[in-house]
mmCIF file with all atom_site columns, C-alpha atoms in Angstrom:
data_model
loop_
_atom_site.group_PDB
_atom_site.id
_atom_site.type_symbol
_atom_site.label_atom_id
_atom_site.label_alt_id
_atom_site.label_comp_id
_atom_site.label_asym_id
_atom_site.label_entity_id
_atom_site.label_seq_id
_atom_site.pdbx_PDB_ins_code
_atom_site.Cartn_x
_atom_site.Cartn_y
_atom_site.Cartn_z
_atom_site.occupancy
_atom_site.B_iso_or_equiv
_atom_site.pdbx_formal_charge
_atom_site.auth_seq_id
_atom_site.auth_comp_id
_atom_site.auth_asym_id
_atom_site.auth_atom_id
_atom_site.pdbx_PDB_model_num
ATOM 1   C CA . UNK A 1 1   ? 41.276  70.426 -25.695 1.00 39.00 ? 1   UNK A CA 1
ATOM 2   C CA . UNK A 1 2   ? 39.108  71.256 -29.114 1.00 40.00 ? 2   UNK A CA 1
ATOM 3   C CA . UNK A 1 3   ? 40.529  74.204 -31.184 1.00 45.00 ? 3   UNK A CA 1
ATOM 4   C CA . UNK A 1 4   ? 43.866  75.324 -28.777 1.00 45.00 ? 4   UNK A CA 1
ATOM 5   C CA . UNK A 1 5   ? 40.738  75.934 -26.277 1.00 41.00 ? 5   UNK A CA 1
ATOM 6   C CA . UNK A 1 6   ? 40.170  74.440 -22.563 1.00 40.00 ? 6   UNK A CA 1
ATOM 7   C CA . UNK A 1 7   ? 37.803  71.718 -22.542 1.00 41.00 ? 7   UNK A CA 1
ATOM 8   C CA . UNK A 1 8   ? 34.224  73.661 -21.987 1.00 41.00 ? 8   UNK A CA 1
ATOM 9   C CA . UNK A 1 9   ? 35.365  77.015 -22.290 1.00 35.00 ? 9   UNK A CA 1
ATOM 10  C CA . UNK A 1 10  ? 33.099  79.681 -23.410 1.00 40.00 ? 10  UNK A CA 1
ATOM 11  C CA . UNK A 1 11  ? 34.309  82.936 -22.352 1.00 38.00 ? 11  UNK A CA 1
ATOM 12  C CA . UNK A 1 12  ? 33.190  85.922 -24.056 1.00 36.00 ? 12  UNK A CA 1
ATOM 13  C CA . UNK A 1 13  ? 37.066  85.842 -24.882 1.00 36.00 ? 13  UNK A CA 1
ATOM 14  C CA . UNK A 1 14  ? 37.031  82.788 -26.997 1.00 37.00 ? 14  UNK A CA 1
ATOM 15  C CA . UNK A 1 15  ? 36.529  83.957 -29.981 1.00 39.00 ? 15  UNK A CA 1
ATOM 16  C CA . UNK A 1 16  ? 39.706  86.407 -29.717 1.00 35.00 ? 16  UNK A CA 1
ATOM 17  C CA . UNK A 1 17  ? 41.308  82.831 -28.780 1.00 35.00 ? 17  UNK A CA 1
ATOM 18  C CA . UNK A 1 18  ? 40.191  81.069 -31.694 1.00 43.00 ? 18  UNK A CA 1
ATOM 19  C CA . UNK A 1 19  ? 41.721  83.785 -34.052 1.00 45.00 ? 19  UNK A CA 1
ATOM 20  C CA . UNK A 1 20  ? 37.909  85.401 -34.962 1.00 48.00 ? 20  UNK A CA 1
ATOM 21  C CA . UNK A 1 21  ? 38.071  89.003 -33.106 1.00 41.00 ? 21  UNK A CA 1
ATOM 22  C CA . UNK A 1 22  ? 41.082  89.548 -35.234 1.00 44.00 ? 22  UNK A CA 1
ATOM 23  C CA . UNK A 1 23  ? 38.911  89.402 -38.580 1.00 52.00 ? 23  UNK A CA 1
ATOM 24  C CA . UNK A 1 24  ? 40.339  86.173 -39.545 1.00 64.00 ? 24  UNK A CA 1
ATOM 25  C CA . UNK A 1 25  ? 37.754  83.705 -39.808 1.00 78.00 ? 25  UNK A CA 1
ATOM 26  C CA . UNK A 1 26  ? 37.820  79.883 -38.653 1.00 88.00 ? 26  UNK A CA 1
ATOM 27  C CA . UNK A 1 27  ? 37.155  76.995 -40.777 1.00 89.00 ? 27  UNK A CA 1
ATOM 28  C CA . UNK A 1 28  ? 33.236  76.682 -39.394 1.00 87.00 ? 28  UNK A CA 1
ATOM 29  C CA . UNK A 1 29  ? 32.136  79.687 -39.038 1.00 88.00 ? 29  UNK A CA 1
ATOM 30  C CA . UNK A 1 30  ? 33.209  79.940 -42.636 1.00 88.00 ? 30  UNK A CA 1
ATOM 31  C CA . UNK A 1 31  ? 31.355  76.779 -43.173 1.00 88.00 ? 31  UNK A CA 1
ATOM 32  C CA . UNK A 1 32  ? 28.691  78.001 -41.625 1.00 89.00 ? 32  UNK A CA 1
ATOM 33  C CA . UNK A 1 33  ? 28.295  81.117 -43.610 1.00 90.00 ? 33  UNK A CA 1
ATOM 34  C CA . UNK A 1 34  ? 28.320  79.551 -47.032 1.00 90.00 ? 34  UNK A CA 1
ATOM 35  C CA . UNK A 1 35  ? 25.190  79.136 -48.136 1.00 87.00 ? 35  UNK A CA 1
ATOM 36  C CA . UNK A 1 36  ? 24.329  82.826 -47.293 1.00 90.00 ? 36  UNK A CA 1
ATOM 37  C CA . UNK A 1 37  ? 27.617  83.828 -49.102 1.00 91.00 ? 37  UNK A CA 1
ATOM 38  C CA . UNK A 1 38  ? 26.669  82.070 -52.119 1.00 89.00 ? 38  UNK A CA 1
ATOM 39  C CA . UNK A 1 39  ? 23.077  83.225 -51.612 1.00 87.00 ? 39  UNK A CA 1
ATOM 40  C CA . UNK A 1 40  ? 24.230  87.086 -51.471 1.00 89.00 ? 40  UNK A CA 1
ATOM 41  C CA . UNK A 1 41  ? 22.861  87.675 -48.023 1.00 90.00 ? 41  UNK A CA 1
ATOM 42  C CA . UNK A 1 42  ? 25.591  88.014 -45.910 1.00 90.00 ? 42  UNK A CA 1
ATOM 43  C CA . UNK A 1 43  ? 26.803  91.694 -45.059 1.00 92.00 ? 43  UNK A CA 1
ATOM 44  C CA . UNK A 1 44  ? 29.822  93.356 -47.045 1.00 93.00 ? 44  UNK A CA 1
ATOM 45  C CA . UNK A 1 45  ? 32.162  92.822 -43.975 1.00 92.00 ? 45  UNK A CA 1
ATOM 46  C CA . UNK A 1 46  ? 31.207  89.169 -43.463 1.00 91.00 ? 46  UNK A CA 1
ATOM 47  C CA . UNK A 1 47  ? 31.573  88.303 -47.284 1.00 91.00 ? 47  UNK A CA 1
ATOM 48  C CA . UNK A 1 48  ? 34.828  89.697 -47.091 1.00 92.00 ? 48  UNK A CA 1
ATOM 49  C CA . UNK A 1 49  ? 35.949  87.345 -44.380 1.00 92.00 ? 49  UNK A CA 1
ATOM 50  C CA . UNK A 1 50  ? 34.302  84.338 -45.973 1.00 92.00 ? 50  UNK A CA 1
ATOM 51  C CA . UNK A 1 51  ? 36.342  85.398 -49.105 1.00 92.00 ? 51  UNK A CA 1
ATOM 52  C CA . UNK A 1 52  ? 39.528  85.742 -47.042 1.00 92.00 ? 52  UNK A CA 1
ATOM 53  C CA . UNK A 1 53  ? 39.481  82.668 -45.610 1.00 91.00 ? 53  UNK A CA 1
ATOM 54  C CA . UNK A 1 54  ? 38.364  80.794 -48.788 1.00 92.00 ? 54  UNK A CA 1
ATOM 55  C CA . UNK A 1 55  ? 41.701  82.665 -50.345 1.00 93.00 ? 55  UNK A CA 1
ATOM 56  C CA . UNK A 1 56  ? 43.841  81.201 -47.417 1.00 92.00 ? 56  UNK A CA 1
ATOM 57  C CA . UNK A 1 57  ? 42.145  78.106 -46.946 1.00 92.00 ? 57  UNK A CA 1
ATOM 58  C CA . UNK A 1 58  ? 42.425  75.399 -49.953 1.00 92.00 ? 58  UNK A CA 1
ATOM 59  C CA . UNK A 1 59  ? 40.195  72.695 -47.877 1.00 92.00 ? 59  UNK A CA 1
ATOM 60  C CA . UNK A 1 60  ? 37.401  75.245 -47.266 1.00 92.00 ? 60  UNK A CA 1
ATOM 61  C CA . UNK A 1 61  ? 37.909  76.445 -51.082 1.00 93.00 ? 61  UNK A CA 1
ATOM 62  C CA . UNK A 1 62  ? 36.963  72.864 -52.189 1.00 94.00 ? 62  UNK A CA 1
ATOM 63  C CA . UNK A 1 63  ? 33.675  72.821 -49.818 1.00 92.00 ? 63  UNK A CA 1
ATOM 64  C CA . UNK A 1 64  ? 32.867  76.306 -50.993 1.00 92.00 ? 64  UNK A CA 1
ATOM 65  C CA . UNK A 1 65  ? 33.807  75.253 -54.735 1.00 94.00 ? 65  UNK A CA 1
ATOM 66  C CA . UNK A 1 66  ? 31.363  72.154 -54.187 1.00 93.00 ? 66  UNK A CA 1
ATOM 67  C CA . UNK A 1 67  ? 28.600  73.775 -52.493 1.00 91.00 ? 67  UNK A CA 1
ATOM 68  C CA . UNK A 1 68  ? 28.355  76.564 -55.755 1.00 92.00 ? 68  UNK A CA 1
ATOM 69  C CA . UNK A 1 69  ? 28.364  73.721 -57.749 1.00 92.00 ? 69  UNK A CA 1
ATOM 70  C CA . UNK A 1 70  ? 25.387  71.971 -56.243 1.00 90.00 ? 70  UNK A CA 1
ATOM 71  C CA . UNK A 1 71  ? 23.819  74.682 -56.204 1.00 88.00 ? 71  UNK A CA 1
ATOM 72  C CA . UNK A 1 72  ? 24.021  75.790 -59.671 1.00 88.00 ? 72  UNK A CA 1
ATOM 73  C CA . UNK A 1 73  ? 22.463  72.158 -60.991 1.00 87.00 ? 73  UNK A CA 1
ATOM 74  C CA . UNK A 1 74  ? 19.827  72.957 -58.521 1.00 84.00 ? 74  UNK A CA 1
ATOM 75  C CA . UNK A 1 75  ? 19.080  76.217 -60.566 1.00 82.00 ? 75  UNK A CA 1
ATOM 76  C CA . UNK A 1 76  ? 19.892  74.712 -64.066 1.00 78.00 ? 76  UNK A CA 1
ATOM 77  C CA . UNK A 1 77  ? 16.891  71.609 -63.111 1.00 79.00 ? 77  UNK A CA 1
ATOM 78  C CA . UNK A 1 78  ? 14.561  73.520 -61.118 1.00 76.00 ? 78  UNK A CA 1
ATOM 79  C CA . UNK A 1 79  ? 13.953  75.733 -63.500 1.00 68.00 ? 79  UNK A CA 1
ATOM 80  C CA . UNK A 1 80  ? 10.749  78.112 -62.283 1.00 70.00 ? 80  UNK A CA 1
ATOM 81  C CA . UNK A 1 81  ? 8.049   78.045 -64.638 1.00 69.00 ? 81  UNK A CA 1
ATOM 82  C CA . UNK A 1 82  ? 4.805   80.604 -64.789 1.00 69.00 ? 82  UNK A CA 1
ATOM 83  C CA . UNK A 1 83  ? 1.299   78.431 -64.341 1.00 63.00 ? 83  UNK A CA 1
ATOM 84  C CA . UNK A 1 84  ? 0.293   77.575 -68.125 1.00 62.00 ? 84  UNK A CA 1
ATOM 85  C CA . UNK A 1 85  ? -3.415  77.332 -66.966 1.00 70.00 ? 85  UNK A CA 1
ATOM 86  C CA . UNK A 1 86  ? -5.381  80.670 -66.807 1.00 75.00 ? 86  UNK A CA 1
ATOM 87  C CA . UNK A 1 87  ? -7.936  79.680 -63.866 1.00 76.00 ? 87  UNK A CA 1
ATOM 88  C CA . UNK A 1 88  ? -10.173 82.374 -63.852 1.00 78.00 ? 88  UNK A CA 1
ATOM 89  C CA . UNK A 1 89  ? -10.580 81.322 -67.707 1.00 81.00 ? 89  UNK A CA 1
ATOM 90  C CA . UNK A 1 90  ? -12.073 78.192 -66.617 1.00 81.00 ? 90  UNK A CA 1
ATOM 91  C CA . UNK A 1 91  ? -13.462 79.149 -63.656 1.00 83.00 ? 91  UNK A CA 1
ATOM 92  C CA . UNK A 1 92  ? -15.511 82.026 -65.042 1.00 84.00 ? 92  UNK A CA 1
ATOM 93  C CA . UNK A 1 93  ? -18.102 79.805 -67.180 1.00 87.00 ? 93  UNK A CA 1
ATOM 94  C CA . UNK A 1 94  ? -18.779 77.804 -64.221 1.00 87.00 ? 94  UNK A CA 1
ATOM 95  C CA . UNK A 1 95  ? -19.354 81.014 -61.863 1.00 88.00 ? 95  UNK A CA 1
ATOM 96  C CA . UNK A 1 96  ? -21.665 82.373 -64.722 1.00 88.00 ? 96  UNK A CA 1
ATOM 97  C CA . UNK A 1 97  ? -23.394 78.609 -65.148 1.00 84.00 ? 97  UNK A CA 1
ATOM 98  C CA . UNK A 1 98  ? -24.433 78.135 -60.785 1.00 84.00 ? 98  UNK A CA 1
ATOM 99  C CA . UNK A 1 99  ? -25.316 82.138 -60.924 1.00 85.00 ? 99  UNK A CA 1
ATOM 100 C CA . UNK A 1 100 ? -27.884 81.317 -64.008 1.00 83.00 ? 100 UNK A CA 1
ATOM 101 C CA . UNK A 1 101 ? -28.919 78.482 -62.150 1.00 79.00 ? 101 UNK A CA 1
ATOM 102 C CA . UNK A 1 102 ? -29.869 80.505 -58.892 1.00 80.00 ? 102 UNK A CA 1
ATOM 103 C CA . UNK A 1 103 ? -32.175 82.909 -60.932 1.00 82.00 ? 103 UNK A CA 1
ATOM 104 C CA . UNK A 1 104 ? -34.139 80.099 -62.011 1.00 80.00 ? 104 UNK A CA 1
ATOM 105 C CA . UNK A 1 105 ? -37.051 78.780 -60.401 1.00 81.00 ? 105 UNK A CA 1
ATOM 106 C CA . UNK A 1 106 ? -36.718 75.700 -58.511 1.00 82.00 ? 106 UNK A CA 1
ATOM 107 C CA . UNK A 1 107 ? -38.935 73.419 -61.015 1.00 83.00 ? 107 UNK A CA 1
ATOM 108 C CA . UNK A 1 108 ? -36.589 74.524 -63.810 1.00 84.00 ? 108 UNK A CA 1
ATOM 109 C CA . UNK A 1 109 ? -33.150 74.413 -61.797 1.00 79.00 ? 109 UNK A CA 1
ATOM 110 C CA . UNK A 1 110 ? -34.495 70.499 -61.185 1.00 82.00 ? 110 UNK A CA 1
ATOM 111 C CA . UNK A 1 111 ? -35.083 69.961 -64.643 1.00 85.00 ? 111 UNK A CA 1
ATOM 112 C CA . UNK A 1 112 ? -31.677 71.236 -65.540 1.00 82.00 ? 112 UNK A CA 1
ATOM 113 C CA . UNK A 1 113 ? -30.252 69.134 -63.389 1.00 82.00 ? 113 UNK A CA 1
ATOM 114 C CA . UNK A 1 114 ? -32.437 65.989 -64.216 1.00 84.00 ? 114 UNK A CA 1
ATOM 115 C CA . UNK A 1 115 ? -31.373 67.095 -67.568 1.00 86.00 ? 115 UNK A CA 1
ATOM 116 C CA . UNK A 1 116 ? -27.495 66.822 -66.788 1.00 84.00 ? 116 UNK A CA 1
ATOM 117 C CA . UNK A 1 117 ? -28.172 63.566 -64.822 1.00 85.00 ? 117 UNK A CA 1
ATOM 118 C CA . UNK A 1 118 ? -29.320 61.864 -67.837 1.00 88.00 ? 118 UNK A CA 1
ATOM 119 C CA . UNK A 1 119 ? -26.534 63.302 -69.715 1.00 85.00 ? 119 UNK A CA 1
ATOM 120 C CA . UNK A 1 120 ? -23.973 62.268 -67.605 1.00 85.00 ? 120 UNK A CA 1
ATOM 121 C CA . UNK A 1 121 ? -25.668 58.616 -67.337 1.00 87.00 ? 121 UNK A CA 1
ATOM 122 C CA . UNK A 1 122 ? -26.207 58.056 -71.067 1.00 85.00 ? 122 UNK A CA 1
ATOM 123 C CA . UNK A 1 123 ? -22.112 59.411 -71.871 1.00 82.00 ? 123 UNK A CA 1
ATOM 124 C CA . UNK A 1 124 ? -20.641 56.621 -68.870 1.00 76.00 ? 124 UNK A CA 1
ATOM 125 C CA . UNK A 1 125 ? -23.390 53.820 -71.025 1.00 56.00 ? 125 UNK A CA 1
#
């Protein structure tokens, strides 16, 4: 038997056996919920039974008192940070440079690039 329970029951009564229907909550179901708790996303009525059980319960305390505290040196080290580079600012010369190109005739867009050949050649020499 697992949990006062016959071996492979699942009745739609077993939660009333495990203690649950009577708003007391069970060590893994609490377990279960404690990420959401700590994440806020759990309904008022659910948070309240996590919080009941973590008041009555000094093992699942610990795993909730744990689990808050990894997750806080998650927050404190993966701190989110804003993009420092503005792309458009870079991008925008180059979208201005190949649409200057494309109004040029075709003998002048190959000097231009024969030009920037050379360049490139003579700054790698």
């Amino acid at each position: 038997m697992s949990g006062g329970l016959p071996f492979g029951y699942r009745g739609a009564d077993s939660e009333a056996l495990r203690g649950e229907a009577r708003g007391t909550m069970m060590c893994g179901s609490a377990q279960e919920s404690l990420s959401e708790f700590w994440e806020g996303s759990l309904s008022a009525a659910a948070s309240a039974r996590v919080e009941a059980h973590l008041a009555s319960c000094p093992a699942c305390a610990r795993e909730a008192r744990q689990m808050k505290a990894m997750l806080d040196l998650f927050k404190d080290r993966c701190v989110r940070r804003e993009p420092v580079l503005d792309l458009w600012a870079e991008l925008a010369p180059k979208v201005e440079q190949a649409v200057a190109e494309e109004r040029l005739g075709v003998m002048d867009r190959l000097r231009l690039r024969g030009s920037r050949f050379c360049n490139n050649v003579a700054a790698g020499a």
